[in-house]
Each structure stands twice: as C-alpha cells, then as structure tokens.
C-alpha cells in the first residue's frame, strides 16, 4: 500500500533542510537523497538547462487535394528550416528555423528516431521527458502520436523501446530493478478524466514540494510488455472524446495525455530510488469556428480547446520574457504541463502543419507558436531518493523507544499489510533478512536521533511526521499512548471522587446536624443549582468599609440605601438578609443631612487651611489641582463654601461635583468614627 503525504510549503522546507542536515552528517548513507535539487543547494549549482526542442512536421496532401492541382502554401528548405508564403506580400516568403523539419515524405520512423528516441534515455536517469503534438485540427497530430497499425506513431514506438530498455537495464544481475506503469487521461472542457477509469469523474491536479505535478486518484497500470500496454491503451483510447468537424471526421475534442512512469530501485546500497515520467500528449487542435462549422456542443468544446491553447501561448510568452508570474494555473492543460514547459522535463514539441491553402492562417499561427516555444528553457533534474524500506528498521527502533510493552501491543497480525508502504518493507519477523545498510541504519544512533527529532518537529507543526516514519503502525502507537494517558486520567479522577466522598462522610459523622447544610453543598451537582444572573449596576456607589460595618452594627443608622426602580424611588433599610435578586436594580446612598454637613465642613476646612500636600489626600485632587487651589486661596482669600471650588481656574463644575461625591461620604464617615 502506498502512503501519500501532502505537506505544506514550510514543512517541505523543513523536511528538505533536515534531509540536507542528515546528508551532511552521513553522506555515505544518504547518497542522492533529496534529489539533485538538494545537492544543487549544497553545491551551489543549478541543474544544467535544456531548451525545449521544436520539430515541425508537414503532412502530405490528403483527400486528393494535390490531384486537384492545388500548390502547397508551405515547403521545406532543409532538415531544419521551411518557408511559407507571406500573405501580406506575395512576392515574399516567411522563413522559419527549428531543431528539425520533417517534410511530407518523412516517415513515422524518421520523426521518432530523429526527435523522440534520443530523450527516452533520460527516463532511466530518473528525469522527466515530454512529447507534445501541436497544430491545427486535421494537420496530423494524432497520426504523429498514435498513427495506424500500418504506420505506428510515436506512442507505440516509444513504449516498445522503453519496455525493451527497462527489460535490459533491469534484468537480473543489473544494479537497478525497473518497473513501468501507465496512466491515460484526457482534458475535456477543463475536466481531467481518467481514460482507464471513465467513471472516476473530474480529477484534481496537484503539485508536490519539489514542483512535480501529480494527479491523485489517477489509475496507474503496471506494464511489463507491449501486449500489456495495448490491453489497457486500446480500450481506453475508445473512451476518448472525438467528434466530426468539417476539417476532420474524427477530430480529437480533447487533449489526450499518456503518462508512462519508469520506477527504478537500486538493488544494492545505498538503495536509491529514481522515478522518470514520460508525458506523450496529443493536443486538440486550435480551431477557427467559421471553418469547422461548429455549433452548440462543438462550439463549446472549441471554446475550451482554444482558451487552453491560448493560455499555453501565454505561458510560453511569460517564460520567454522571464515574467515573475507564469499563468500555469489558468488552464488544466498548462497546469499539467507545468513541469514540461519551463520545468523539469526534457521536452519536445512537434508542430504539425498541413500544406493546403485553407490551413494557411492556422499554419502561420502554429509556426509562430513553435518559434516562441523553442526559446523556453527547462532545467531537468534527477528524481532520486532513498527507498522507504531503508527507513523501516528506524520505525522499529522508534517503537522500541516508546517502550517494549507498547511496541508489543502495537504489533498486530495484520500489521505488515497495513503498515508497510512497500511490499519489501522489513517486518519485525524478517529482521534477520535485513540488508547490511538496513542493519547499519538501525544501529546508527546519530541518523536515528535526527530522523526522530525531525519527526517530532513535523509532528509539532501539525504534520503527520516524516514521509519515512509516517505509517499506520506509528499512528496506532500514538493512539495507544493517548488511550493509556486517558485511562490514567480516569483513574486519577476516580480516586479524587472517592477522597471527597470519604471527607463528606467523615464530616457527617462529626456533626450530624450540619448534614443538611454541608453535604448538599459538596455533593449537589452544579446543574441543579438555580443561578441568578445579576444585571450590571447602572450606577456604582463606593461605600467606605467603615460605614458598612457601622451600619451592620446599628440598625438605626443614619445612612440608608435607596433602591431605584425606573423613575420611582423606594426607601429600604440595608439588610444583609435581603435576597440577592434585588441587587439587580440601582442603589444609591442617602446620608442624613447632619452627616453630610460634617463632611462638607471638613472639606471646606481642608480647602482653606490645608497645604498642597494635605489637599492631595482628597479624592480627585492631584498635584496640579492642589497647587491651583492653594494659588486661588492666596489670591482670593478663603473659600466660603465647597462649591466655590468651581471658581478655581482649571476646575470645571462637573469636576467639582464628582469631587464632592467622592469625598463627602468618606469624610462624613470619618467624622462618625471620630465622634463615636
Ligand atoms: P489531427 O489529429 O491533427 O486533427 P489527424 O492526425 O487526425 O489530424 O490527421 C488528419 C488526417 O490526415 C488523417 O486521415 C490522417 O490519416 C492524415 N494524415 C495526417 N498526417 C499524415 C501523414 N504524415 N501521412 C499520411 N496521412 C496523414
Ligand atoms: Mg487528433
């Protein structure tokens, strides 16, 4: 079972950094890990550039047009260049030069051997390659890519050679074991459809942290022979959407993409793994709706085809101009081709053109697109990493770190099928069969420590851990650990409850009278309590502590609390036994006039006789206001009443009021304290 992990960019960076650190510490063990990109970072090198190669193929006249005496509008000059009439000036021709030009007499073998076969070897180096057939409808794209049983095209020839190559390179006694898989999809009206599983619906295109384009859920069929390939490919090709247009009776209405993956696993240490991808793409043609006679669905299809090819043109232009944003994401086609155009693949574009004059404008536009494409630079790199099975002993060691009992519990009968990402991953029972490197890696504490700390780090970032250590086996271990912790917590709570119950019982035994009061207080569940939520007071009045104590001591207190209900006021005595709910209304203090007069007098005395320091002992009077008061007094003589404070410059009427409120009550209370 293959395990796929999608990491965020920051996690990928972390992973790459950690891989680099491991490689740096143990280069012998980690040869090639992190692919060329990683070694590129380490050595400060970029992969060498590989320009997109462009070949043009001119098909012969079809349907007897040559017999009608129509001259071709385009002709080849040599093996790399051609010329086409200039529609602006009939005396002139437009000349184009490409990597290769194949004339109307060229065979399928010429195209294949001249332009496609040379790039296949890169697949065995773990690099990507792609072949795209471009051109107007009816110009020969499908003929070039697929051909016919009599004249097989690029696809069958490439598959035959590739399978032959992998058999030779991956045979017994060779350092690498090779396997080939195929997937086949079409992009139809901006939907990615799996031609090997037509029921699967629209698939999503993703990009991994190394910039590889992936299609999760896409069927991959292993193929070992050409017969295998045909068995899957021929029925799938019939699923491809085709329709009749005026230009082509079986016009391809979609972009067809055959993806062939070559997977290599090193048989000896350091057990590297390489993956090379080959895209073989038969693009749908760019169509002029006036000529194809498209209506309804055909017109809609045509719009989708044209727009994706239009985006393809924009992508090529952006790459050529070195723009910071390349609009790969603007269409499914360009998103899929992201690693073929300006990416990591060795790419070849075969522009198919037709000689008939009715194709003239489409031919010129195809040639212009081809000319722009040959400026695009790719940077192919080797997709190489360590095989997951090398990490298998480390997983076991991690289990050992958790504890032998847990490791034992975590190991189940079905474990190997669920937990092993590779069929060859070393289970505990097969530990004797470990390769020398596997044994070494299981014993190397430095590597083990680094991998585990990386795993912890990624775990703390919310990831499921490193690729190598992320298995259902580990997840089960984590789950069991969590369950054990929960069990302990439950035990602890049970003990606590027992303790509390024992305490209550002991209390009851000491004072049985208190039973009714105390035990419900302890044991009554919270939910049964009626909770009264008091509304916030509209007006808060600060009551000095002494005053409250005094009130409680004397029932005939001179201070009362006024309860405000709306506009009406009701006088009530302060009573501690007053129900709590009553607190929801406003309360104000009413002070006896005598007490109030004492308070006022005390303030007046202070205002007239107190120093600036004394004045600062009053509420709401700071250094500045105290000095203002003293200054006013020196100028105007003593205050006749506390309200004169308003006359002091810098003290407003409002401030004076709040000063009185804040001070009178306290000073009155002090007066009572003094006199009692
Ligand atoms: P496209 O896929 O570009 O729409 P096709 O590959 O379907 O075009 O080609 C249209 C027609 O032209 C087909 O009948 C095909 O057999 C024929 N044809 C294309 N290229 C050649 C060629 N090089 N030699 C002979 N016939 C060709
Ligand atoms: Mg076609």
XYZ file of C-alpha atoms and ligand atoms in Angstrom:
704
model
C 0.000 0.000 0.000
C 1.414 3.383 -0.970
C 1.195 6.184 1.512
C 0.854 9.670 0.150
C 1.646 12.664 2.311
C 0.936 16.209 1.246
C 2.969 18.713 3.160
C 2.684 22.445 3.371
C 5.466 24.546 1.886
C 7.025 25.341 5.271
C 7.007 21.652 6.199
C 8.618 20.791 2.893
C 11.315 23.364 3.514
C 11.839 21.897 6.957
C 11.994 18.411 5.522
C 14.466 19.451 2.859
C 16.590 21.221 5.438
C 16.541 18.193 7.712
C 17.364 15.876 4.809
C 20.259 18.110 3.937
C 21.480 18.004 7.523
C 21.312 14.203 7.535
C 23.077 14.034 4.216
C 25.712 16.431 5.509
C 26.304 14.312 8.609
C 26.168 10.920 6.902
C 26.924 11.360 3.214
C 27.691 7.677 2.713
C 24.304 6.599 3.936
C 22.324 9.302 2.299
C 23.745 9.342 -1.188
C 21.465 11.125 -3.589
C 18.796 11.849 -1.021
C 16.688 14.866 -1.728
C 17.388 14.563 -5.425
C 19.540 16.830 -7.484
C 17.809 19.883 -6.099
C 19.143 19.155 -2.692
C 22.656 18.505 -3.908
C 22.249 21.555 -6.083
C 21.598 23.620 -2.968
C 24.526 22.014 -1.222
C 26.971 22.594 -4.005
C 25.561 25.938 -5.095
C 24.834 24.611 -8.607
C 21.676 24.716 -10.713
C 20.766 21.802 -12.961
C 22.037 22.421 -16.498
C 19.434 23.997 -18.767
C 17.756 22.071 -21.572
C 15.932 24.132 -24.173
C 12.521 22.913 -25.327
C 13.256 21.280 -28.672
C 10.884 22.024 -31.513
C 10.299 19.945 -34.634
C 7.855 20.761 -37.420
C 6.149 18.070 -39.426
C 4.409 18.859 -42.690
C 1.891 16.223 -43.675
C 1.207 15.335 -47.316
C -1.969 16.407 -49.123
C -4.888 14.228 -48.159
C -8.300 13.649 -49.775
C -6.889 14.104 -53.274
C -6.332 17.869 -52.982
C -2.931 17.510 -54.685
C -4.617 15.759 -57.562
C -6.817 18.827 -57.993
C -3.621 20.753 -58.779
C -3.554 22.917 -55.671
C 0.003 24.069 -54.910
C 1.222 23.796 -51.279
C 1.424 27.027 -49.291
C 4.441 25.805 -47.315
C 7.622 23.983 -48.304
C 10.763 22.712 -46.615
C 14.177 24.239 -47.290
C 16.398 21.772 -45.430
C 16.267 19.421 -42.437
C 15.732 22.355 -40.063
C 14.014 25.153 -41.988
C 10.964 25.868 -44.097
C 9.246 28.755 -45.812
C 5.647 29.813 -46.156
C 4.042 32.426 -48.394
C 3.696 35.857 -46.814
C 0.033 36.807 -47.000
C 0.938 40.490 -46.644
C 3.331 40.440 -49.566
C 3.007 37.757 -52.233
C 6.499 38.434 -53.530
C 7.991 37.314 -50.226
C 8.049 34.194 -48.074
C 8.350 33.838 -44.289
C 11.233 31.621 -43.209
C 11.422 29.623 -40.009
C 14.188 27.577 -38.475
C 13.638 24.800 -35.929
C 15.545 21.917 -34.382
C 14.173 19.645 -37.100
C 11.862 19.841 -40.069
C 10.120 16.727 -41.420
C 8.645 17.070 -44.896
C 5.629 15.374 -46.431
C 7.682 12.334 -47.386
C 9.019 11.759 -43.902
C 8.034 8.516 -42.255
C 6.836 7.827 -38.747
C 10.193 6.217 -38.041
C 12.030 9.406 -39.144
C 10.155 11.518 -36.635
C 10.537 9.003 -33.872
C 14.235 8.257 -34.361
C 15.140 11.898 -35.068
C 13.317 13.654 -32.247
C 11.755 11.311 -29.700
C 14.018 8.324 -29.193
C 17.009 10.439 -28.005
C 15.132 11.753 -24.980
C 13.982 8.346 -23.703
C 17.326 7.587 -22.081
C 16.712 10.448 -19.622
C 13.873 8.446 -18.098
C 16.366 5.832 -16.955
C 18.377 8.608 -15.318
C 15.319 9.471 -13.211
C 14.482 12.552 -15.259
C 11.215 13.590 -16.884
C 10.510 13.909 -20.566
C 7.542 15.018 -22.615
C 6.445 14.976 -26.233
C 3.668 17.312 -27.321
C 1.937 17.242 -30.680
C 0.639 20.706 -31.519
C -1.102 22.110 -34.567
C -4.437 22.834 -36.172
C -7.159 20.223 -36.438
C -6.508 17.834 -39.291
C -2.793 18.655 -39.550
C -1.699 15.189 -38.389
C -1.175 15.333 -34.590
C -2.963 12.070 -33.862
C -1.302 10.482 -36.862
C 2.101 11.523 -35.482
C 1.429 10.419 -31.928
C -0.683 7.325 -32.458
C -0.524 6.522 -36.145
C -2.171 3.418 -37.524
C -1.398 -0.316 -37.339
C 0.466 0.037 -40.633
C 2.224 3.244 -39.620
C 2.597 3.227 -35.831
C 3.312 6.610 -34.366
C 5.405 7.966 -31.516
C 3.385 6.349 -28.704
C 3.657 2.679 -29.710
C 7.258 3.097 -30.806
C 8.278 4.837 -27.576
C 6.501 2.254 -25.444
C 8.092 -0.609 -27.306
C 11.572 0.861 -26.910
C 11.079 1.862 -23.320
C 9.853 -1.558 -22.282
C 12.773 -3.115 -24.113
C 15.191 -0.718 -22.385
C 13.774 -1.398 -18.940
C 13.972 -5.158 -19.528
C 17.642 -4.840 -20.436
C 18.574 -2.363 -17.719
C 16.527 -4.019 -15.001
C 17.467 -7.618 -15.687
C 18.867 -9.960 -13.046
C 22.388 -9.046 -12.063
C 21.949 -5.380 -13.040
C 22.248 -2.763 -10.270
C 18.709 -1.418 -10.652
C 15.301 -3.120 -10.701
C 12.965 -1.340 -13.087
C 9.200 -1.225 -13.385
C 6.905 0.682 -15.730
C 3.366 1.933 -15.113
C 0.983 3.784 -17.404
C -1.856 6.233 -16.895
C -4.026 7.723 -19.600
C -6.171 10.808 -19.228
C -7.886 13.459 -21.284
C -8.618 17.082 -20.574
C -12.065 17.685 -21.948
C -13.764 21.028 -21.372
C -11.394 21.791 -18.489
C -12.092 18.456 -16.802
C -9.380 15.891 -16.137
C -10.875 12.493 -16.986
C -9.224 9.154 -16.342
C -9.473 7.178 -19.575
C -8.523 3.960 -17.762
C -11.404 4.509 -15.345
C -14.010 6.671 -17.107
C -16.372 6.539 -14.102
C -13.945 8.385 -11.841
C -15.032 11.929 -12.829
C -13.034 15.137 -12.815
C -9.640 14.717 -11.112
C -7.565 17.408 -9.437
C -4.041 18.375 -10.417
C -1.608 18.993 -7.570
C 1.998 19.966 -7.190
C 4.334 18.427 -4.620
C 7.009 20.266 -2.686
C 9.582 19.504 -5.384
C 7.475 21.032 -8.107
C 6.343 17.683 -9.535
C 2.849 17.663 -10.952
C 0.634 14.888 -9.567
C -2.924 13.735 -10.168
C -4.099 11.928 -7.032
C -6.516 9.111 -7.797
C -5.354 8.639 -11.372
C -5.250 4.947 -12.351
C -1.760 3.527 -12.792
C -1.451 0.181 -14.561
C 1.784 -1.749 -14.320
C 3.008 -2.874 -17.724
C 5.758 -5.342 -18.444
C 5.216 -5.963 -22.155
C 3.811 -4.196 -25.191
C 0.861 -6.584 -25.124
C 0.146 -5.349 -21.590
C 0.245 -1.766 -22.833
C -2.148 -2.475 -25.713
C -4.518 -4.314 -23.414
C -5.025 -1.142 -21.374
C -4.430 1.502 -24.006
C -6.695 0.404 -26.869
C -9.975 0.228 -24.911
C -9.053 3.463 -23.108
C -8.482 5.234 -26.446
C -12.058 4.404 -27.400
C -13.150 6.355 -24.311
C -11.528 9.469 -25.729
C -13.943 12.173 -26.792
C -13.927 12.626 -30.555
C -16.377 14.289 -32.877
C -16.797 15.094 -36.517
C -15.991 18.567 -37.780
C -15.796 19.773 -41.364
C -11.984 19.578 -41.173
C -11.669 16.117 -39.694
C -14.244 13.316 -39.486
C -12.698 12.089 -36.206
C -11.472 15.308 -34.731
C -9.998 14.948 -31.232
C -12.143 17.051 -28.970
C -9.811 16.849 -26.001
C -6.143 16.902 -25.054
C -5.039 13.283 -24.558
C -2.170 12.628 -22.154
C -0.430 9.289 -21.834
C 1.776 9.193 -18.756
C 4.417 6.483 -18.515
C 6.396 6.222 -15.281
C 9.665 4.373 -15.024
C 10.434 3.451 -11.450
C 13.942 2.298 -10.551
C 15.116 0.768 -7.295
C 18.745 0.155 -6.581
C 19.400 -3.432 -5.608
C 22.457 -2.678 -3.500
C 23.432 0.014 -1.040
C 22.677 2.877 -0.874
C 19.285 1.635 -2.168
C 18.393 4.697 -4.144
C 15.066 5.103 -5.864
C 14.500 7.014 -9.081
C 11.390 7.952 -10.964
C 11.241 9.228 -14.526
C 7.968 10.381 -16.089
C 7.215 10.485 -19.796
C 4.262 12.539 -20.998
C 3.058 11.784 -24.512
C 0.487 14.426 -25.360
C -1.828 14.642 -28.340
C -3.261 18.126 -28.081
C -6.640 19.013 -29.508
C -6.342 21.432 -32.412
C -6.809 25.142 -32.325
C -9.929 25.730 -34.334
C -11.408 28.521 -36.328
C -15.131 28.078 -35.780
C -16.068 29.567 -39.173
C -14.194 26.778 -40.911
C -15.075 23.876 -38.632
C -18.792 24.734 -38.836
C -19.046 24.222 -35.093
C -22.334 24.857 -33.368
C -23.774 24.029 -29.944
C -21.651 21.494 -28.067
C -18.896 21.529 -30.698
C -18.670 25.310 -30.338
C -18.468 24.996 -26.536
C -15.748 22.348 -26.825
C -13.948 24.516 -29.282
C -14.051 27.439 -26.852
C -12.445 25.285 -24.128
C -9.787 23.985 -26.529
C -8.989 27.445 -27.836
C -8.810 29.014 -24.412
C -6.445 26.345 -23.050
C -4.207 26.696 -26.097
C -4.393 30.452 -25.671
C -3.160 30.045 -22.079
C -0.453 27.718 -23.395
C 0.699 30.573 -25.628
C 0.648 32.979 -22.675
C 2.717 30.521 -20.601
C 5.323 30.281 -23.354
C 5.425 34.080 -23.682
C 5.738 34.571 -19.910
C 8.610 32.079 -19.801
C 10.361 33.744 -22.714
C 10.001 37.193 -21.225
C 11.106 35.956 -17.802
C 7.922 37.286 -16.185
C 7.615 36.666 -12.433
C 4.184 35.043 -12.853
C 3.708 32.265 -15.374
C -0.046 31.603 -15.751
C 0.168 27.800 -15.484
C -2.908 27.702 -13.273
C -5.102 29.489 -15.793
C -5.939 26.199 -17.520
C -5.787 22.488 -16.703
C -3.595 21.844 -19.702
C -0.892 24.303 -18.693
C -1.072 23.191 -15.061
C -0.408 19.640 -16.202
C 2.393 20.786 -18.482
C 3.968 22.890 -15.745
C 6.927 20.553 -15.352
C 7.268 20.135 -19.119
C 7.343 23.798 -20.095
C 9.832 25.816 -18.104
C 10.038 22.944 -15.628
C 11.997 19.792 -15.026
C 11.393 17.820 -18.246
C 13.273 17.237 -21.465
C 10.538 18.451 -23.772
C 9.953 18.182 -27.455
C 7.179 19.973 -29.284
C 6.146 18.583 -32.651
C 4.225 21.224 -34.555
C 2.108 19.574 -37.202
C 1.172 21.618 -40.227
C -0.836 20.961 -43.374
C 0.073 22.033 -46.927
C -3.446 23.052 -48.049
C -4.173 26.726 -48.559
C -7.302 26.549 -46.414
C -4.990 25.820 -43.453
C -2.789 28.827 -44.224
C -3.701 31.049 -41.263
C -3.651 28.150 -38.794
C -0.281 27.077 -40.188
C 1.197 30.535 -39.707
C -0.097 30.725 -36.144
C 1.206 27.198 -35.364
C 4.627 28.111 -36.753
C 4.709 31.299 -34.712
C 3.818 29.381 -31.559
C 6.524 26.805 -32.336
C 9.081 29.550 -32.885
C 8.231 31.087 -29.499
C 8.363 27.697 -27.766
C 11.909 26.961 -28.812
C 13.103 29.802 -26.590
C 11.737 28.141 -23.443
C 14.423 26.779 -21.131
C 13.777 23.785 -18.883
C 16.007 22.577 -16.070
C 15.674 18.807 -15.839
C 16.880 17.177 -12.634
C 17.084 13.630 -11.362
C 14.189 12.457 -9.199
C 16.158 10.426 -6.720
C 15.566 9.495 -3.103
C 16.272 6.707 -0.639
C 13.947 3.748 -0.742
C 11.436 3.759 2.090
C 12.462 0.278 3.156
C 15.812 1.679 4.263
C 13.895 3.578 6.915
C 11.890 0.540 8.055
C 14.322 -0.533 10.810
C 14.246 3.022 12.128
C 10.496 2.733 12.513
C 11.010 -0.388 14.589
C 13.637 1.369 16.655
C 11.237 4.204 17.297
C 8.747 1.656 18.558
C 11.394 0.299 20.870
C 11.985 3.825 22.177
C 8.327 4.122 23.168
C 8.632 1.061 25.299
C 8.730 -2.693 24.782
C 5.226 -3.312 26.121
C 3.718 -0.724 23.808
C 5.705 -1.988 20.895
C 4.324 -5.428 21.586
C 0.768 -4.151 21.844
C 1.184 -2.067 18.705
C 2.242 -5.083 16.682
C -0.744 -6.932 15.292
C -1.298 -9.818 12.887
C -2.470 -7.506 10.109
C 0.348 -5.048 10.712
C 2.526 -5.895 7.753
C -0.164 -5.308 5.158
C -1.351 -2.092 6.726
C 1.892 -0.604 7.864
C 4.320 -1.496 5.132
C 4.500 1.164 2.485
C 6.500 -1.239 0.349
C 5.841 -4.932 -0.048
C 9.503 -5.488 0.747
C 9.497 -3.346 3.904
C 11.206 -5.247 6.665
C 8.757 -6.547 9.256
C 9.916 -7.489 12.743
C 9.816 -11.174 11.874
C 12.044 -10.606 8.880
C 14.673 -8.645 10.776
C 17.217 -11.361 10.141
C 16.889 -10.735 6.422
C 17.847 -7.072 6.742
C 20.357 -5.792 4.250
C 23.733 -4.598 5.600
C 22.651 -0.985 5.219
C 19.371 -1.611 6.977
C 21.238 -3.145 9.869
C 23.652 -0.247 9.875
C 20.880 2.326 9.812
C 19.054 0.642 12.661
C 22.194 0.858 14.744
C 23.325 4.344 13.785
C 22.121 6.482 16.676
C 23.029 9.805 15.017
C 20.813 9.187 11.998
C 18.100 7.689 14.124
C 18.145 10.631 16.501
C 17.986 13.128 13.629
C 15.093 11.369 11.946
C 13.160 11.104 15.167
C 13.704 14.732 16.098
C 12.632 15.715 12.608
C 9.566 13.566 13.034
C 8.773 15.231 16.356
C 9.335 18.656 14.837
C 6.967 17.968 11.960
C 4.504 16.454 14.373
C 4.519 19.653 16.411
C 3.874 21.598 13.210
C 0.658 19.651 12.716
C 2.099 17.298 10.102
C 1.781 13.570 10.326
C 5.526 13.202 10.564
C 8.250 12.448 8.104
C 7.491 10.543 4.974
C 9.635 7.670 6.089
C 8.234 7.372 9.567
C 4.638 8.022 8.771
C 2.887 4.660 8.897
C -0.348 3.315 10.365
C 1.883 1.354 12.752
C 3.173 4.601 14.235
C -0.300 6.151 14.287
C -1.553 3.160 16.213
C 1.255 3.581 18.703
C 0.353 7.219 19.225
C -3.300 6.257 19.651
C -2.480 3.621 22.241
C -0.312 6.068 24.128
C -3.182 8.572 24.174
C -5.587 5.888 25.380
C -3.219 4.941 28.156
C -2.966 8.563 29.248
C -6.756 8.850 29.266
C -7.037 5.689 31.365
C -4.641 7.169 33.905
C -6.629 10.406 33.979
C -9.877 8.492 34.633
C -8.194 6.565 37.450
C -6.961 9.792 38.972
C -10.434 11.356 38.859
C -11.991 8.272 40.410
C -9.521 8.440 43.295
C -10.291 12.097 43.815
C -14.032 11.431 43.917
C -13.521 8.673 46.477
C -11.432 11.029 48.614
C -14.140 13.669 48.542
C -16.860 11.194 49.423
C -14.792 9.941 52.363
C -14.309 13.531 53.534
C -18.041 14.213 53.453
C -18.812 11.041 55.339
C -16.255 11.918 57.998
C -17.762 15.392 58.379
C -21.253 13.940 58.734
C -20.016 11.624 61.438
C -18.531 14.558 63.410
C -21.519 16.914 63.070
C -24.733 15.164 62.026
C -26.710 18.440 62.398
C -24.791 20.034 59.633
C -25.762 17.231 57.308
C -28.495 19.126 55.617
C -26.359 22.203 55.057
C -22.995 20.779 54.288
C -23.429 17.623 52.311
C -25.650 19.068 49.613
C -23.156 21.892 49.249
C -20.455 19.385 48.417
C -22.368 16.768 46.526
C -25.139 18.690 44.839
C -24.476 18.657 41.130
C -23.830 22.022 39.583
C -26.619 21.631 37.074
C -29.311 21.547 39.767
C -28.358 24.912 41.203
C -30.523 27.831 40.222
C -28.252 30.538 39.066
C -29.371 34.128 39.256
C -27.523 36.290 36.877
C -27.418 39.807 38.249
C -27.698 42.608 35.758
C -24.812 45.068 35.940
C -25.416 48.076 38.136
C -26.306 51.178 36.239
C -24.643 53.334 38.834
C -21.907 52.210 41.181
C -21.567 53.930 44.517
C -18.432 53.367 46.519
C -19.218 52.767 50.148
C -16.371 53.073 52.642
C -15.750 49.894 54.606
C -16.136 51.527 57.984
C -19.568 52.749 57.035
C -20.824 49.301 56.100
C -19.528 47.855 59.328
C -21.171 50.655 61.251
C -24.488 50.163 59.507
C -24.440 46.496 60.288
C -23.744 47.320 63.923
C -26.535 49.866 64.312
C -29.998 49.219 62.920
C -30.884 52.889 63.291
C -28.159 54.023 61.039
C -28.276 57.459 59.578
C -27.252 56.118 56.254
C -29.784 54.336 54.138
C -29.712 52.754 50.774
C -32.171 54.000 48.235
C -33.376 51.455 45.719
C -34.132 52.971 42.338
C -36.777 51.309 40.162
C -37.203 53.162 36.962
C -38.049 56.708 37.933
C -39.670 55.792 41.265
C -37.608 55.519 44.406
C -38.339 53.261 47.292
C -36.612 53.516 50.658
C -35.343 50.292 52.115
C -33.130 49.555 55.054
C -29.814 47.933 54.425
C -30.312 44.386 55.459
C -27.831 41.624 54.958
C -30.608 39.079 54.601
C -32.035 40.921 51.611
C -32.481 38.480 48.705
C -29.717 38.541 46.143
C -32.007 39.209 43.208
C -32.720 42.719 44.488
C -29.210 43.723 43.614
C -30.276 43.905 40.023
C -31.645 47.423 40.453
C -29.726 50.631 41.134
C -28.670 51.530 44.591
C -27.748 54.898 45.960
C -26.800 56.044 49.411
C -28.874 58.501 51.304
C -26.973 60.211 54.070
C -28.502 62.130 56.923
C -28.198 65.945 56.455
C -26.172 66.292 59.635
C -23.578 63.833 58.493
C -23.496 65.468 55.120
C -22.920 68.884 56.710
C -19.993 67.473 58.678
C -18.473 66.108 55.539
C -18.840 69.386 53.711
C -17.349 71.320 56.631
C -14.384 69.006 56.745
C -13.698 69.564 53.068
C -14.083 73.315 53.465
C -11.584 73.308 56.341
C -9.127 71.410 54.255
C -9.594 73.729 51.296
C -8.956 76.798 53.450
C -6.260 75.558 55.755
C -4.647 72.557 54.165
C -1.330 72.684 52.427
C -0.951 71.431 48.871
C 0.157 68.111 50.317
C -2.933 67.921 52.589
C -5.168 68.698 49.662
C -3.673 65.828 47.692
C -5.043 63.441 50.313
C -8.521 64.248 48.974
C -10.051 62.138 46.224
C -9.679 63.518 42.689
C -7.094 66.103 43.720
C -3.658 65.649 42.275
C -0.528 67.766 42.455
C -1.658 70.197 39.777
C -5.143 70.807 41.202
C -3.785 71.137 44.746
C -1.457 73.916 43.587
C -4.285 75.633 41.717
C -6.430 75.602 44.888
C -3.623 76.996 47.051
C -2.913 79.697 44.441
C -6.603 80.694 44.259
C -6.789 80.880 48.055
C -3.787 83.208 48.189
C -5.330 85.488 45.600
C -8.982 85.468 46.672
C -8.927 84.567 50.330
C -10.680 81.600 51.967
C -13.450 79.554 50.311
C -16.856 80.413 51.742
C -18.416 77.118 50.582
C -17.112 73.990 48.876
C -18.945 74.931 45.676
C -16.513 77.854 45.312
C -14.095 75.285 44.073
C -15.803 75.710 40.732
C -14.356 79.211 40.551
C -10.815 77.936 40.583
C -9.442 78.168 37.081
C -8.860 74.709 35.707
C -11.618 73.004 37.747
C -14.963 72.642 35.953
C -18.401 72.361 37.573
C -18.554 68.722 36.610
C -15.190 68.032 38.199
C -16.309 69.819 41.337
C -19.440 67.650 41.581
C -17.544 64.438 41.175
C -15.014 65.712 43.747
C -17.788 66.249 46.271
C -19.362 62.857 45.606
C -16.059 61.142 46.021
C -15.102 62.920 49.247
C -18.124 63.882 51.324
C -19.188 60.358 52.204
C -15.727 59.277 53.269
C -15.136 62.363 55.365
C -18.573 62.112 56.951
C -17.839 58.512 57.907
C -14.520 59.589 59.366
C -16.376 62.192 61.373
C -18.670 59.484 62.775
C -15.647 57.357 63.585
C -14.032 60.290 65.344
C -17.083 61.171 67.412
C -18.083 57.598 68.376
P -5.253 15.912 -36.127
O -5.068 14.918 -35.030
O -4.192 16.950 -36.122
O -6.598 16.535 -36.095
P -5.065 13.638 -37.782
O -3.867 13.021 -37.244
O -6.353 13.038 -37.380
O -5.127 15.179 -37.504
O -4.903 13.668 -39.357
C -5.937 14.006 -40.247
C -5.867 13.097 -41.449
O -4.640 13.256 -42.109
C -5.966 11.657 -41.075
O -6.769 10.993 -42.022
C -4.559 11.151 -41.157
O -4.502 9.781 -41.518
C -3.971 12.008 -42.250
N -2.546 12.244 -42.046
C -2.026 13.063 -41.148
N -0.695 13.083 -41.242
C -0.360 12.239 -42.216
C 0.888 11.807 -42.788
N 2.062 12.265 -42.330
N 0.844 10.921 -43.792
C -0.328 10.467 -44.232
N -1.516 10.822 -43.739
C -1.554 11.698 -42.755
Mg -6.330 14.429 -33.474
